[in-house]
mmCIF file of C-alpha atoms in Angstrom:
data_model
loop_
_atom_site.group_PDB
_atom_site.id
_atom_site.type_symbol
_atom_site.label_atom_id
_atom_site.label_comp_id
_atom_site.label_asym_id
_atom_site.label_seq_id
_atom_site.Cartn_x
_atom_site.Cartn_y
_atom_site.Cartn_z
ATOM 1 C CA UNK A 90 -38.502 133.948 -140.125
ATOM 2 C CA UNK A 91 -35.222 134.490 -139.099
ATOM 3 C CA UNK A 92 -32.343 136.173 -141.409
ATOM 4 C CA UNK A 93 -28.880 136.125 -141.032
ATOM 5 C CA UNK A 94 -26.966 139.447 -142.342
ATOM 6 C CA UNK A 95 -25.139 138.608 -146.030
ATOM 7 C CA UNK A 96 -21.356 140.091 -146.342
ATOM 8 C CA UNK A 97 -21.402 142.762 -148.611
ATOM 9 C CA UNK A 98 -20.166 141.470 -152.143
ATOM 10 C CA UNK A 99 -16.197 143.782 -152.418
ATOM 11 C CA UNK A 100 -15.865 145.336 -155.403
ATOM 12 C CA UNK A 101 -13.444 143.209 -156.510
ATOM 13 C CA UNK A 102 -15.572 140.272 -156.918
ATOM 14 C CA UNK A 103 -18.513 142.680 -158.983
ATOM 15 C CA UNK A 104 -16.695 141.612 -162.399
ATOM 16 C CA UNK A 105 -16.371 138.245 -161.046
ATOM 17 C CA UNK A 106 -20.369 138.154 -160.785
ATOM 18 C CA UNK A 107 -21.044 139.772 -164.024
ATOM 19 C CA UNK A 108 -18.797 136.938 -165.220
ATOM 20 C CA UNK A 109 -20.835 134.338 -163.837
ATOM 21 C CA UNK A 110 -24.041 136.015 -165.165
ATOM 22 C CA UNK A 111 -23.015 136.440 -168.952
ATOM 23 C CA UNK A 112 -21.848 132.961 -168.760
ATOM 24 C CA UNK A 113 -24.932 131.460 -167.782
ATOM 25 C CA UNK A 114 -27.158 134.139 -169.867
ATOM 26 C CA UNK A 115 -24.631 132.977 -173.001
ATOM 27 C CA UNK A 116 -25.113 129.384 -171.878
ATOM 28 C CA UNK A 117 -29.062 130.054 -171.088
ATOM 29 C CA UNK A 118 -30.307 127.968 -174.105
ATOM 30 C CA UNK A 119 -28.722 124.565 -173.575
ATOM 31 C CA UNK A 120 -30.438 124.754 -170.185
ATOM 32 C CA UNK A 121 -34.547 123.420 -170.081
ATOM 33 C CA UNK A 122 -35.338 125.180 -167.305
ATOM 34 C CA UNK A 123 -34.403 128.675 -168.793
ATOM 35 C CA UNK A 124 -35.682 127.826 -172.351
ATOM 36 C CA UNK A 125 -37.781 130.930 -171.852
ATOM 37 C CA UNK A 126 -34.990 133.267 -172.621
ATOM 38 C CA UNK A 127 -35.845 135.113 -175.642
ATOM 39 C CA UNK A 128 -39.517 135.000 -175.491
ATOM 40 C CA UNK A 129 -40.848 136.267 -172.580
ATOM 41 C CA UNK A 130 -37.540 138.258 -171.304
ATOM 42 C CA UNK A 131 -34.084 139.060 -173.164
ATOM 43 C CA UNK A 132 -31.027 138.611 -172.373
ATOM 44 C CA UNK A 133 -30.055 142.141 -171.506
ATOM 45 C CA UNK A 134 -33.667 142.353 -169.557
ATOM 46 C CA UNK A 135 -32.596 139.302 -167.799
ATOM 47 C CA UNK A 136 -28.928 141.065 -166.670
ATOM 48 C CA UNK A 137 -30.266 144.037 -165.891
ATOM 49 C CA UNK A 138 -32.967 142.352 -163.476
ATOM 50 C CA UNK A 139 -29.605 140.263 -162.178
ATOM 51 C CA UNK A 140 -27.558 143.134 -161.511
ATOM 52 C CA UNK A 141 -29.877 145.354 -159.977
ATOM 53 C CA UNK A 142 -31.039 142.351 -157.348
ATOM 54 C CA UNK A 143 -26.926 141.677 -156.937
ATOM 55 C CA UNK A 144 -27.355 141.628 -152.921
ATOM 56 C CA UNK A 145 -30.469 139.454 -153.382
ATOM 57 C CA UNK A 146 -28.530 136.910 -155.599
ATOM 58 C CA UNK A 147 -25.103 136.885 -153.537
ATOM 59 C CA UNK A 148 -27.097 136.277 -149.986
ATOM 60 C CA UNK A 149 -27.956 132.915 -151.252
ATOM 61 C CA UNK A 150 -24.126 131.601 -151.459
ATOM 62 C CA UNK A 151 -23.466 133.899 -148.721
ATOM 63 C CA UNK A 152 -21.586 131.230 -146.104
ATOM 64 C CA UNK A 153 -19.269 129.933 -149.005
ATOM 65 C CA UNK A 154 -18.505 133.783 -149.712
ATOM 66 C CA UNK A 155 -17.835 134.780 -146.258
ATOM 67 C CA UNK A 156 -15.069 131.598 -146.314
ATOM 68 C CA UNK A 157 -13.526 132.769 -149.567
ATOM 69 C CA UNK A 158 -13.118 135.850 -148.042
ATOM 70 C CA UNK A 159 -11.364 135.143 -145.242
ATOM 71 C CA UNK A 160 -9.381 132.675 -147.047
ATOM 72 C CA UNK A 161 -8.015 135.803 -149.106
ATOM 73 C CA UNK A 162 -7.280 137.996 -146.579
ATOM 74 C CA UNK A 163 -5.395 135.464 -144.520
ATOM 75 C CA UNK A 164 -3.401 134.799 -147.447
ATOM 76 C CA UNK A 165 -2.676 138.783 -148.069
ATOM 77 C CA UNK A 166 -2.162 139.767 -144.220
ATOM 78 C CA UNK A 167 0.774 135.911 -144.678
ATOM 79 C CA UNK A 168 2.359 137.772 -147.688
ATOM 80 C CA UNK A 169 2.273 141.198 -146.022
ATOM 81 C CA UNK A 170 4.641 139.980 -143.183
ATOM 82 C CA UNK A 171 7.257 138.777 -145.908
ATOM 83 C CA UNK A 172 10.575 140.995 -144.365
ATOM 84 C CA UNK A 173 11.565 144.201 -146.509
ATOM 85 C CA UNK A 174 14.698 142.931 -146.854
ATOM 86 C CA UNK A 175 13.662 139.827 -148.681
ATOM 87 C CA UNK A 176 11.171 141.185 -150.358
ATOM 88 C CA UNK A 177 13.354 143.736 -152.281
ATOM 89 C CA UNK A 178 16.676 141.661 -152.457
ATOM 90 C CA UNK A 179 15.714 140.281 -155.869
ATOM 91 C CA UNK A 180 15.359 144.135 -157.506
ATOM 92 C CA UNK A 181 18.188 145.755 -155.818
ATOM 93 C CA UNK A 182 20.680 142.891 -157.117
ATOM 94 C CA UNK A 183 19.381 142.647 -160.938
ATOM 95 C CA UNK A 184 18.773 146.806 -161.035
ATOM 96 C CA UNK A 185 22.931 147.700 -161.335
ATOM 97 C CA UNK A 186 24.167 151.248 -162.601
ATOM 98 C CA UNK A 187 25.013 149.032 -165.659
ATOM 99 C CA UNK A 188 21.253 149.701 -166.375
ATOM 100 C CA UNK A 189 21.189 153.184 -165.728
ATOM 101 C CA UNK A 190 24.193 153.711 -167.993
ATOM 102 C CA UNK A 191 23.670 151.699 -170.849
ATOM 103 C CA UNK A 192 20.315 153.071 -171.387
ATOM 104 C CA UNK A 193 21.597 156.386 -171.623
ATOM 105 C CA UNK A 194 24.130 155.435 -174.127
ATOM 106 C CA UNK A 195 21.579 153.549 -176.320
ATOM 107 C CA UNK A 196 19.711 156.543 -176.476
ATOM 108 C CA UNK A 197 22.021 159.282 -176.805
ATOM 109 C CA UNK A 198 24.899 157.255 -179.021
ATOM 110 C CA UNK A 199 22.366 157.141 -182.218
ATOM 111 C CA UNK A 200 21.780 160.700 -181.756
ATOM 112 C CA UNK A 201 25.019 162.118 -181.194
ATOM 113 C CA UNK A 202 26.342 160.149 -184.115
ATOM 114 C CA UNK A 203 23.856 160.867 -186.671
ATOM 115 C CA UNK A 204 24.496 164.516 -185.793
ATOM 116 C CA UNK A 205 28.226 164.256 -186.079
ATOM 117 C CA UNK A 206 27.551 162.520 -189.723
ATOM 118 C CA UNK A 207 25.177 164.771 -190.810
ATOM 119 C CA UNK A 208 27.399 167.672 -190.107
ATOM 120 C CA UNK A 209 31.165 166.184 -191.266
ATOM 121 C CA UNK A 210 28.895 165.176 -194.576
ATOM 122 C CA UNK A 211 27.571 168.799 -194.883
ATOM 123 C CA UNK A 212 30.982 170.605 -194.626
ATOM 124 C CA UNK A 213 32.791 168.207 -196.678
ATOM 125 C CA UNK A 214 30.721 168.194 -199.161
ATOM 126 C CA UNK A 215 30.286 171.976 -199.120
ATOM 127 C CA UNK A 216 34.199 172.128 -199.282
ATOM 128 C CA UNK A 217 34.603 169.746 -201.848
ATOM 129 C CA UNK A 218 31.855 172.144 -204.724
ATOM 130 C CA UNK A 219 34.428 175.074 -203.211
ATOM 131 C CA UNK A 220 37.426 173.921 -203.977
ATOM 132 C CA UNK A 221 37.688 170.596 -205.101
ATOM 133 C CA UNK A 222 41.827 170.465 -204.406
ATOM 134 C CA UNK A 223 41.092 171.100 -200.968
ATOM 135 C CA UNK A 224 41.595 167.216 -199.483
ATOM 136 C CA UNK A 225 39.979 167.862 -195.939
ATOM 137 C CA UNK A 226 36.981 168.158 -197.893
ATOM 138 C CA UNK A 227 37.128 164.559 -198.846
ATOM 139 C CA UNK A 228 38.666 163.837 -194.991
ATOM 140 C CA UNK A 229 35.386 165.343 -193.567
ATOM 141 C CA UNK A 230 33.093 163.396 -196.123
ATOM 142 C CA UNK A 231 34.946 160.177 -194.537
ATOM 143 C CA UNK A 232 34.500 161.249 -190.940
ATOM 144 C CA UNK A 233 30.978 161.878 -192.173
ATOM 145 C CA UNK A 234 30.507 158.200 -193.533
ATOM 146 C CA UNK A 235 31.929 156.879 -190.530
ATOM 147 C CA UNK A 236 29.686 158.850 -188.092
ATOM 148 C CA UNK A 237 26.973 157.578 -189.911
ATOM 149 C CA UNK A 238 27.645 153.902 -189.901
ATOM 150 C CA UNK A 239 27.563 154.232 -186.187
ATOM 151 C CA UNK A 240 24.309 155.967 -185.809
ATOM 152 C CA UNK A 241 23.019 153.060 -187.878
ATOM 153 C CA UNK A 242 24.984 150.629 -185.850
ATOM 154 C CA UNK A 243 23.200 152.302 -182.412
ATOM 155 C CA UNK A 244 20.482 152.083 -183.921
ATOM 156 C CA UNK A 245 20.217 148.738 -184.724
ATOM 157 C CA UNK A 246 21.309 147.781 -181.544
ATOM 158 C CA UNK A 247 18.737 150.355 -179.869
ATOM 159 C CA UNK A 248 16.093 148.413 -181.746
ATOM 160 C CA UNK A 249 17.020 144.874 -180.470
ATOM 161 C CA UNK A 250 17.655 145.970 -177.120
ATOM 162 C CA UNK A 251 13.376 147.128 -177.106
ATOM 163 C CA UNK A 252 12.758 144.199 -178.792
ATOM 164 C CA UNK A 253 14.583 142.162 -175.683
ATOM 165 C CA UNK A 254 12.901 144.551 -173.245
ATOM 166 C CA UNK A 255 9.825 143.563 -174.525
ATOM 167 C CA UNK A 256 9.774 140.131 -174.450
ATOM 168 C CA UNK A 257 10.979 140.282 -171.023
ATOM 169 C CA UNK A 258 7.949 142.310 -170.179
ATOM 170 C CA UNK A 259 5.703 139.782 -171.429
ATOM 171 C CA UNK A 260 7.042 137.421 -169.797
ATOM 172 C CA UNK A 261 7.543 139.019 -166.690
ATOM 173 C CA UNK A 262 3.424 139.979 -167.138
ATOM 174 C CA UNK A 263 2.403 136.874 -168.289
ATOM 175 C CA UNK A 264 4.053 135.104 -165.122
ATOM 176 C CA UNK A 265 2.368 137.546 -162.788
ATOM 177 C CA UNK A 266 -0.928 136.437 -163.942
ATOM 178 C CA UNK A 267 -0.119 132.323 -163.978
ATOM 179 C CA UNK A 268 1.127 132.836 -160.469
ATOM 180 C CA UNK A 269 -2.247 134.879 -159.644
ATOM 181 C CA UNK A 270 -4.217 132.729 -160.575
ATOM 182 C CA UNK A 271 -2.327 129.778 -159.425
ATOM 183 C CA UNK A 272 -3.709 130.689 -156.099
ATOM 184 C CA UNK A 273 -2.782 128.415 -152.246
ATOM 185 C CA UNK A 274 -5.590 125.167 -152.523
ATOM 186 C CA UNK A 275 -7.493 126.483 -149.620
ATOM 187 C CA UNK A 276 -8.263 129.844 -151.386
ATOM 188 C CA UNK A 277 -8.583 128.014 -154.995
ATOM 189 C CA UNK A 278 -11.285 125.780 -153.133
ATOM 190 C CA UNK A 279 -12.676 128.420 -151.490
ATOM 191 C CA UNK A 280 -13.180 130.483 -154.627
ATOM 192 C CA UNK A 281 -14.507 128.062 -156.551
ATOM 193 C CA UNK A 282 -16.912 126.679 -153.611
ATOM 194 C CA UNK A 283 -18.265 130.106 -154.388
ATOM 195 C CA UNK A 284 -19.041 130.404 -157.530
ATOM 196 C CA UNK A 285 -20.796 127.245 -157.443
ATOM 197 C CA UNK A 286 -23.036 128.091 -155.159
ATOM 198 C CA UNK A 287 -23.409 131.939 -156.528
ATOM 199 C CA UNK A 288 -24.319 130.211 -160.010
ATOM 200 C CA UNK A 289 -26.523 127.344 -159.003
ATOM 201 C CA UNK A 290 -28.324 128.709 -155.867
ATOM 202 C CA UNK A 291 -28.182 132.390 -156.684
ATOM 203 C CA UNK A 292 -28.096 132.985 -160.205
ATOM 204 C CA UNK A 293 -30.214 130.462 -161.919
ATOM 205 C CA UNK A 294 -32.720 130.572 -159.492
ATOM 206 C CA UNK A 295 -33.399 133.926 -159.791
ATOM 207 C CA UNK A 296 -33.225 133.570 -163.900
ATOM 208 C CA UNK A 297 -36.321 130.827 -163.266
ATOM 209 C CA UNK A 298 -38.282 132.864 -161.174
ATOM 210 C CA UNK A 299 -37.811 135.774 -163.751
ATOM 211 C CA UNK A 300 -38.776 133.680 -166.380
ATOM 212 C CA UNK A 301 -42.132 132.452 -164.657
ATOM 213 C CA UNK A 302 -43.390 135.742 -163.298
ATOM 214 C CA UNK A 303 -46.560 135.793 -165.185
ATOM 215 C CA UNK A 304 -46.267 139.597 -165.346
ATOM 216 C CA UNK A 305 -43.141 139.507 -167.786
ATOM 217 C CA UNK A 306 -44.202 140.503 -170.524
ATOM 218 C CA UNK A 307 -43.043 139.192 -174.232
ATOM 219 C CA UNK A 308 -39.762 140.448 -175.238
ATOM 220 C CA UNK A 309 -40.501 141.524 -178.602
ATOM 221 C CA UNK A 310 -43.028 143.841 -177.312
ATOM 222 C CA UNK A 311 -40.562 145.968 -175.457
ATOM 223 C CA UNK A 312 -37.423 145.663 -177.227
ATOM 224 C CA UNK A 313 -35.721 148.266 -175.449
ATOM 225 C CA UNK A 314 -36.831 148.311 -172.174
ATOM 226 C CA UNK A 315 -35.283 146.771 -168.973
ATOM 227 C CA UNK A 316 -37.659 146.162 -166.374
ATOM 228 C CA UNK A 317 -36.541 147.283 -162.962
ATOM 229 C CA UNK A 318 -38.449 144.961 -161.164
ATOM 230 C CA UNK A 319 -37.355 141.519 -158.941
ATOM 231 C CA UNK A 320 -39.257 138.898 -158.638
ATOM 232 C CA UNK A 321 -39.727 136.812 -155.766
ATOM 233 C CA UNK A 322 -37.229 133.840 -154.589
ATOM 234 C CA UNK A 323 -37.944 131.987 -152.327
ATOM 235 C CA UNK A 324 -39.783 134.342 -149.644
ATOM 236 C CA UNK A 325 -42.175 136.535 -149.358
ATOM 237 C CA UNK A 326 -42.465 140.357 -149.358
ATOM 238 C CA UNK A 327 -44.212 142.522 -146.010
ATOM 239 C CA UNK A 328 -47.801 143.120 -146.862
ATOM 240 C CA UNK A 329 -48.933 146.787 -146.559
ATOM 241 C CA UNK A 330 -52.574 147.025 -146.093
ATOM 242 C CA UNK A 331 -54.520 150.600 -146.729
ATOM 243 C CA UNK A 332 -56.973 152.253 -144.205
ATOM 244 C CA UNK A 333 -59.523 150.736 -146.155
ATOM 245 C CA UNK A 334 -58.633 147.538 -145.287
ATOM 246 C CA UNK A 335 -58.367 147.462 -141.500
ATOM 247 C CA UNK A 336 -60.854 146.833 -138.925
ATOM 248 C CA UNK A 337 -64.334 148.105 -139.405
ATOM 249 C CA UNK A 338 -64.855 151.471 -137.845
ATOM 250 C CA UNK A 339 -67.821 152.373 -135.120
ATOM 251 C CA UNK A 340 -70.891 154.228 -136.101
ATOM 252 C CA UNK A 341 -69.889 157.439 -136.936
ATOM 253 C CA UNK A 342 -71.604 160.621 -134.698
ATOM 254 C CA UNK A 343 -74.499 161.824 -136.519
ATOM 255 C CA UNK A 344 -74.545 165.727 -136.314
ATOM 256 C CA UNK A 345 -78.225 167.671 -136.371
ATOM 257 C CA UNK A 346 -78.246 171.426 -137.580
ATOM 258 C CA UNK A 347 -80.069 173.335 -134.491
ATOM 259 C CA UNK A 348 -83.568 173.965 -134.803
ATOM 260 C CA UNK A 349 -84.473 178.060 -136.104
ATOM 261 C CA UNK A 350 -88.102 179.421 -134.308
ATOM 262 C CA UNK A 351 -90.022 181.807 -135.771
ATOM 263 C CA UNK A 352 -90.850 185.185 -133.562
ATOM 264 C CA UNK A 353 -94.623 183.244 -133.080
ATOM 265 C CA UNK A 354 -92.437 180.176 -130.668
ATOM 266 C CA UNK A 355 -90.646 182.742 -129.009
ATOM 267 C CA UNK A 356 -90.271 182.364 -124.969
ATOM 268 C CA UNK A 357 -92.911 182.829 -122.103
ATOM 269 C CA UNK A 358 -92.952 186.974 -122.550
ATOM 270 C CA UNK A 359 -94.289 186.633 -126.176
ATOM 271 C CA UNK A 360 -97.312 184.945 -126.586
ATOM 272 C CA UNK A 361 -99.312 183.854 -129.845
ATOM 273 C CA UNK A 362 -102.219 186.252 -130.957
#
């Protein structure tokens, strides 16, 4: 039988087909031919079995893989040859030394104030229990005051500005992944080409087979166990025959232990009495 060579699943596509798996191990009961989930093999025996035979599985939808693929990197290798210039116009016009500045000052304004306030407010009222005639006692307590209301100004301000900053972010993010996954139509078909195949001539098929290998035993009876083994799909395995079972040997040599004379058979020069 002949075999063509798989492509070797990339690891970014391994959560991709524990995806697939946990869907149709979550989805396993509405399906008739896997109603034997839960009785003769679990859930987690069933992944376990999946992930270990992962080359086995993804050979099956191995063509529509090998297109996806190429489909991707054709579309990374297009968006690699964007010019540097282009690429980076957008972020050197919106990052200014506006930016640079203004973050400094919302950082350092509520600090500097609520130092100045704390101080001004210390001395004049220190001056003030002193000598209460004094007035730039109550002059410092004002400065004080006034210090203060800025710090809480700054801070206010430092608060929506994070708030802003934030949403942007989340935005920003949440933008990045529509336009991920809002992929070209030739990689989008591609992809999905894929996973149907993966799913209905990889995946279930292999989840049948499990389920009918008469050697599986019950669940319940090993609870936490995962059997290592995969069962056949769809071909075969080498058979390995021991010596016993090859072609009949010969007749073996029969060996004779030599023949011991007494001194009465000895040769010609000794004769019998």
């Amino acid at each position: 039988m002949q075999m063509t060579s798989a492509p070797h699943l990339q690891a970014e596509d391994r959560p991709e087909y524990a995806r697939i798996l946990g869907d149709a191990l979550r989805h396993a009961h509405e399906r008739p031919d896997l109603e034997g989930v839960g009785d003769r093999l679990n859930t987690e025996q069933l992944r376990t079995m999946a992930l270990n035979a992962t080359a086995l599985i993804t050979a099956a939808a191995a063509t529509e893989y090998e297109h996806y693929v190429k489909a991707r990197a054709e579309l990374r290798t297009a968006s690699a040859t964007v010019p540097e210039g282009e690429q980076y116009a957008d972020t050197s016009s919106a990052a200014g030394p506006g930016a640079g500045i203004g973050a400094v000052l919302t950082v350092l304004t509520p600090i500097l104030a609520g130092t100045a306030a704390a101080i001004f407010l210390l001395v004049g009222y220190l001056l003030r229990a002193v000598s209460p005639s004094v007035a730039f006692g109550t002059t410092m307590i004002a400065a004080g005051w006034i210090f203060a209301a800025v710090a809480a100004a700054a801070i206010l301000v430092a608060a929506v500005g994070l708030l802003v900053t934030a949403l942007r972010n989340g935005s920003t993010s949440r933008a990045a992944e529509d336009e991920e996954d809002e992929l070209p139509e030739e990689v989008a078909r591609a992809r999905e080409a894929w996973r149907h195949a993966l799913l209905e001539r990889g995946i279930l098929p292999f989840l049948r087979d499990a389920l009918a290998d008469p050697s599986a035993g019950p669940a319940a009876r090993t609870p936490h166990r995962s059997p290592n083994r995969i069962p056949k799909v769809g071909y075969s395995r080498p058979d390995f025959s021991g010596p016993e079972d090859g072609p009949s040997a010969g007749p073996r040599p029969t060996f004779t232990s030599p023949d011991f004379t007494s001194p009465d058979f000895g040769g010609p020069d000794h004769r019998p009495e």
